[in-house]
GROMACS .gro file of N, CA and C in nm:
model
  231
    1MET      N    1  -0.512   1.075  -0.754
    1MET     CA    2  -0.503   0.998  -0.631
    1MET      C    3  -0.586   0.885  -0.667
    2ASP      N    4  -0.607   0.735  -0.566
    2ASP     CA    5  -0.659   0.585  -0.646
    2ASP      C    6  -0.782   0.614  -0.520
    3THR      N    7  -0.868   0.609  -0.540
    3THR     CA    8  -0.958   0.555  -0.426
    3THR      C    9  -0.982   0.438  -0.467
    4LYS      N   10  -1.074   0.388  -0.272
    4LYS     CA   11  -1.049   0.264  -0.298
    4LYS      C   12  -1.104   0.214  -0.366
    5GLY      N   13  -1.024   0.035  -0.389
    5GLY     CA   14  -1.051  -0.078  -0.469
    5GLY      C   15  -0.991  -0.043  -0.632
    6GLN      N   16  -0.951   0.061  -0.630
    6GLN     CA   17  -0.905   0.076  -0.807
    6GLN      C   18  -0.744   0.134  -0.754
    7HIS      N   19  -0.641   0.047  -0.874
    7HIS     CA   20  -0.450   0.050  -0.823
    7HIS      C   21  -0.422   0.121  -0.935
    8LYS      N   22  -0.326   0.116  -0.976
    8LYS     CA   23  -0.248   0.166  -1.093
    8LYS      C   24  -0.209   0.059  -1.132
    9LEU      N   25  -0.172   0.049  -1.246
    9LEU     CA   26  -0.104  -0.056  -1.372
    9LEU      C   27   0.026  -0.032  -1.390
   10LYS      N   28   0.119  -0.067  -1.200
   10LYS     CA   29   0.157  -0.023  -1.304
   10LYS      C   30   0.300  -0.168  -1.265
   11ARG      N   31   0.419  -0.232  -1.341
   11ARG     CA   32   0.467  -0.322  -1.239
   11ARG      C   33   0.590  -0.270  -1.119
   12ILE      N   34   0.563  -0.424  -1.067
   12ILE     CA   35   0.618  -0.438  -0.932
   12ILE      C   36   0.791  -0.537  -0.970
   13THR      N   37   0.884  -0.510  -0.950
   13THR     CA   38   1.009  -0.598  -0.953
   13THR      C   39   0.976  -0.631  -0.869
   14GLU      N   40   0.975  -0.592  -0.739
   14GLU     CA   41   1.077  -0.685  -0.619
   14GLU      C   42   0.944  -0.803  -0.648
   15HIS      N   43   0.815  -0.846  -0.687
   15HIS     CA   44   0.749  -0.964  -0.633
   15HIS      C   45   0.767  -1.044  -0.748
   16GLY      N   46   0.801  -0.965  -0.851
   16GLY     CA   47   0.803  -1.025  -1.012
   16GLY      C   48   0.874  -1.187  -1.065
   17LYS      N   49   0.889  -1.249  -1.160
   17LYS     CA   50   0.978  -1.301  -1.141
   17LYS      C   51   1.066  -1.304  -1.289
   18ILE      N   52   1.055  -1.195  -1.345
   18ILE     CA   53   1.116  -1.135  -1.432
   18ILE      C   54   1.071  -1.048  -1.489
   19GLY      N   55   1.022  -0.930  -1.501
   19GLY     CA   56   1.004  -0.870  -1.486
   19GLY      C   57   0.900  -0.745  -1.377
   20GLY      N   58   0.852  -0.789  -1.413
   20GLY     CA   59   0.732  -0.766  -1.260
   20GLY      C   60   0.564  -0.750  -1.288
   21VAL      N   61   0.570  -0.754  -1.456
   21VAL     CA   62   0.412  -0.783  -1.497
   21VAL      C   63   0.312  -0.845  -1.420
   22CYS      N   64   0.391  -0.947  -1.476
   22CYS     CA   65   0.269  -1.059  -1.398
   22CYS      C   66   0.180  -1.010  -1.252
   23ALA      N   67   0.278  -0.899  -1.177
   23ALA     CA   68   0.272  -0.919  -1.062
   23ALA      C   69   0.183  -0.787  -1.097
   24GLY      N   70   0.294  -0.700  -1.058
   24GLY     CA   71   0.145  -0.584  -1.217
   24GLY      C   72  -0.007  -0.561  -1.220
   25PHE      N   73  -0.006  -0.693  -1.349
   25PHE     CA   74  -0.146  -0.681  -1.355
   25PHE      C   75  -0.213  -0.821  -1.275
   26ALA      N   76  -0.184  -0.853  -1.128
   26ALA     CA   77  -0.226  -0.874  -1.009
   26ALA      C   78  -0.335  -0.849  -0.964
   27TYR      N   79  -0.247  -0.704  -0.887
   27TYR     CA   80  -0.227  -0.610  -0.779
   27TYR      C   81  -0.372  -0.544  -0.872
   28TRP      N   82  -0.322  -0.524  -0.935
   28TRP     CA   83  -0.463  -0.416  -1.080
   28TRP      C   84  -0.541  -0.446  -1.077
   29LEU      N   85  -0.572  -0.617  -1.073
   29LEU     CA   86  -0.731  -0.672  -1.090
   29LEU      C   87  -0.799  -0.756  -0.995
   30GLY      N   88  -0.656  -0.679  -0.872
   30GLY     CA   89  -0.686  -0.809  -0.727
   30GLY      C   90  -0.699  -0.955  -0.763
   31ALA      N   91  -0.615  -1.008  -0.859
   31ALA     CA   92  -0.561  -1.107  -0.934
   31ALA      C   93  -0.532  -1.152  -0.816
   32PRO      N   94  -0.461  -1.310  -0.725
   32PRO     CA   95  -0.434  -1.441  -0.686
   32PRO      C   96  -0.211  -1.400  -0.849
   33VAL      N   97  -0.172  -1.358  -0.792
   33VAL     CA   98  -0.031  -1.322  -0.865
   33VAL      C   99  -0.036  -1.501  -0.944
   34TRP      N  100  -0.017  -1.651  -0.898
   34TRP     CA  101  -0.022  -1.789  -1.023
   34TRP      C  102  -0.150  -1.692  -1.127
   35ILE      N  103  -0.232  -1.660  -1.112
   35ILE     CA  104  -0.334  -1.710  -1.162
   35ILE      C  105  -0.319  -1.660  -1.275
   36VAL      N  106  -0.276  -1.491  -1.249
   36VAL     CA  107  -0.202  -1.482  -1.352
   36VAL      C  108  -0.125  -1.453  -1.432
   37ARG      N  109  -0.008  -1.501  -1.407
   37ARG     CA  110   0.107  -1.584  -1.419
   37ARG      C  111   0.003  -1.733  -1.480
   38LEU      N  112  -0.057  -1.795  -1.483
   38LEU     CA  113  -0.033  -1.935  -1.568
   38LEU      C  114  -0.159  -1.898  -1.640
   39LEU      N  115  -0.272  -1.812  -1.664
   39LEU     CA  116  -0.284  -1.699  -1.783
   39LEU      C  117  -0.221  -1.710  -1.907
   40TRP      N  118  -0.046  -1.568  -1.788
   40TRP     CA  119  -0.002  -1.582  -1.931
   40TRP      C  120   0.117  -1.628  -2.010
   41ALA      N  121   0.113  -1.737  -1.932
   41ALA     CA  122   0.180  -1.902  -1.999
   41ALA      C  123   0.080  -1.886  -2.047
   42PHE      N  124  -0.040  -2.000  -2.038
   42PHE     CA  125  -0.147  -1.994  -2.204
   42PHE      C  126  -0.130  -1.934  -2.340
   43THR      N  127  -0.137  -1.784  -2.227
   43THR     CA  128  -0.073  -1.717  -2.375
   43THR      C  129   0.012  -1.713  -2.441
   44ILE      N  130   0.145  -1.787  -2.410
   44ILE     CA  131   0.283  -1.782  -2.439
   44ILE      C  132   0.249  -1.894  -2.624
   45PHE      N  133   0.275  -2.064  -2.472
   45PHE     CA  134   0.244  -2.142  -2.501
   45PHE      C  135   0.099  -2.185  -2.640
   46PHE      N  136   0.024  -2.093  -2.593
   46PHE     CA  137  -0.113  -2.210  -2.679
   46PHE      C  138  -0.155  -2.080  -2.760
   47MET      N  139  -0.127  -1.990  -2.732
   47MET     CA  140  -0.171  -1.902  -2.830
   47MET      C  141  -0.121  -1.786  -2.889
   48GLY      N  142   0.032  -1.815  -2.849
   48GLY     CA  143   0.167  -1.755  -2.958
   48GLY      C  144   0.249  -1.550  -2.940
   49TRP      N  145   0.109  -1.524  -2.890
   49TRP     CA  146   0.152  -1.369  -2.882
   49TRP      C  147   0.145  -1.332  -2.701
   50GLY      N  148   0.107  -1.369  -2.643
   50GLY     CA  149   0.172  -1.356  -2.522
   50GLY      C  150   0.350  -1.280  -2.526
   51LEU      N  151   0.418  -1.373  -2.563
   51LEU     CA  152   0.568  -1.364  -2.561
   51LEU      C  153   0.640  -1.143  -2.650
   52LEU      N  154   0.529  -1.178  -2.690
   52LEU     CA  155   0.549  -1.016  -2.754
   52LEU      C  156   0.444  -0.935  -2.637
   53LEU      N  157   0.399  -0.952  -2.555
   53LEU     CA  158   0.251  -0.821  -2.499
   53LEU      C  159   0.375  -0.867  -2.431
   54TYR      N  160   0.390  -0.950  -2.368
   54TYR     CA  161   0.517  -0.920  -2.156
   54TYR      C  162   0.648  -0.804  -2.232
   55ILE      N  163   0.634  -0.832  -2.371
   55ILE     CA  164   0.781  -0.763  -2.391
   55ILE      C  165   0.774  -0.653  -2.366
   56LEU      N  166   0.670  -0.628  -2.483
   56LEU     CA  167   0.655  -0.464  -2.472
   56LEU      C  168   0.561  -0.403  -2.370
   57PHE      N  169   0.499  -0.473  -2.273
   57PHE     CA  170   0.444  -0.387  -2.120
   57PHE      C  171   0.556  -0.434  -2.057
   58TRP      N  172   0.695  -0.489  -2.064
   58TRP     CA  173   0.778  -0.450  -1.945
   58TRP      C  174   0.803  -0.361  -2.046
   59ILE      N  175   0.821  -0.317  -2.112
   59ILE     CA  176   0.939  -0.199  -2.102
   59ILE      C  177   0.872  -0.127  -2.185
   60PHE      N  178   0.728  -0.083  -2.126
   60PHE     CA  179   0.671   0.013  -2.184
   60PHE      C  180   0.541   0.079  -2.033
   61MET      N  181   0.495  -0.038  -2.005
   61MET     CA  182   0.448  -0.039  -1.893
   61MET      C  183   0.640   0.036  -1.730
   62PRO      N  184   0.498   0.113  -1.652
   62PRO     CA  185   0.614   0.205  -1.542
   62PRO      C  186   0.604   0.080  -1.418
   63GLU      N  187   0.759   0.196  -1.386
   63GLU     CA  188   0.750   0.062  -1.278
   63GLU      C  189   0.692   0.163  -1.082
   64TRP      N  190   0.667   0.028  -0.981
   64TRP     CA  191   0.695   0.103  -0.865
   64TRP      C  192   0.784   0.161  -0.848
   65GLU      N  193   0.759   0.247  -0.759
   65GLU     CA  194   0.871   0.280  -0.642
   65GLU      C  195   0.950   0.192  -0.554
   66LYS      N  196   0.774   0.157  -0.460
   66LYS     CA  197   0.831   0.101  -0.414
   66LYS      C  198   0.699   0.005  -0.348
   67THR      N  199   0.746  -0.127  -0.333
   67THR     CA  200   0.593  -0.183  -0.353
   67THR      C  201   0.439  -0.135  -0.305
   68PRO      N  202   0.340  -0.191  -0.304
   68PRO     CA  203   0.218  -0.143  -0.229
   68PRO      C  204   0.208  -0.139  -0.097
   69ALA      N  205   0.153  -0.075  -0.029
   69ALA     CA  206   0.159  -0.175   0.078
   69ALA      C  207   0.075  -0.316   0.110
   70ASP      N  208   0.016  -0.247   0.058
   70ASP     CA  209  -0.156  -0.333   0.054
   70ASP      C  210  -0.123  -0.505  -0.043
   71PHE      N  211   0.006  -0.453  -0.117
   71PHE     CA  212  -0.011  -0.566  -0.216
   71PHE      C  213  -0.056  -0.715  -0.211
   72LYS      N  214   0.027  -0.756  -0.060
   72LYS     CA  215  -0.003  -0.908  -0.051
   72LYS      C  216  -0.224  -0.879  -0.017
   73GLU      N  217  -0.224  -0.762   0.100
   73GLU     CA  218  -0.394  -0.841   0.110
   73GLU      C  219  -0.413  -0.865  -0.040
   74VAL      N  220  -0.409  -0.796  -0.154
   74VAL     CA  221  -0.468  -0.745  -0.265
   74VAL      C  222  -0.436  -0.819  -0.341
   75THR      N  223  -0.342  -0.929  -0.284
   75THR     CA  224  -0.286  -1.042  -0.431
   75THR      C  225  -0.311  -1.165  -0.366
   76SER      N  226  -0.383  -1.200  -0.229
   76SER     CA  227  -0.350  -1.343  -0.277
   76SER      C  228  -0.556  -1.370  -0.161
   77TYR      N  229  -0.513  -1.419  -0.246
   77TYR     CA  230  -0.641  -1.512  -0.148
   77TYR      C  231  -0.663  -1.638  -0.114
   0.00000   0.00000   0.00000
């Protein structure tokens, strides 16, 4: 059971553009989704390993069956 302020790291496909990985990380970190997507794009284009990590997370990260009720509250600033 989650305590207040802690969220599980899972993909949220309903709010994702591709696989829901960035939406899941945004919810887990309590950060806006656009910031996580921007940072992820930075790792893909400038560091090179971001795409491989994204694919691995897409494959191995479990998926929420239903979007968490507080998703919009947690990920919007």
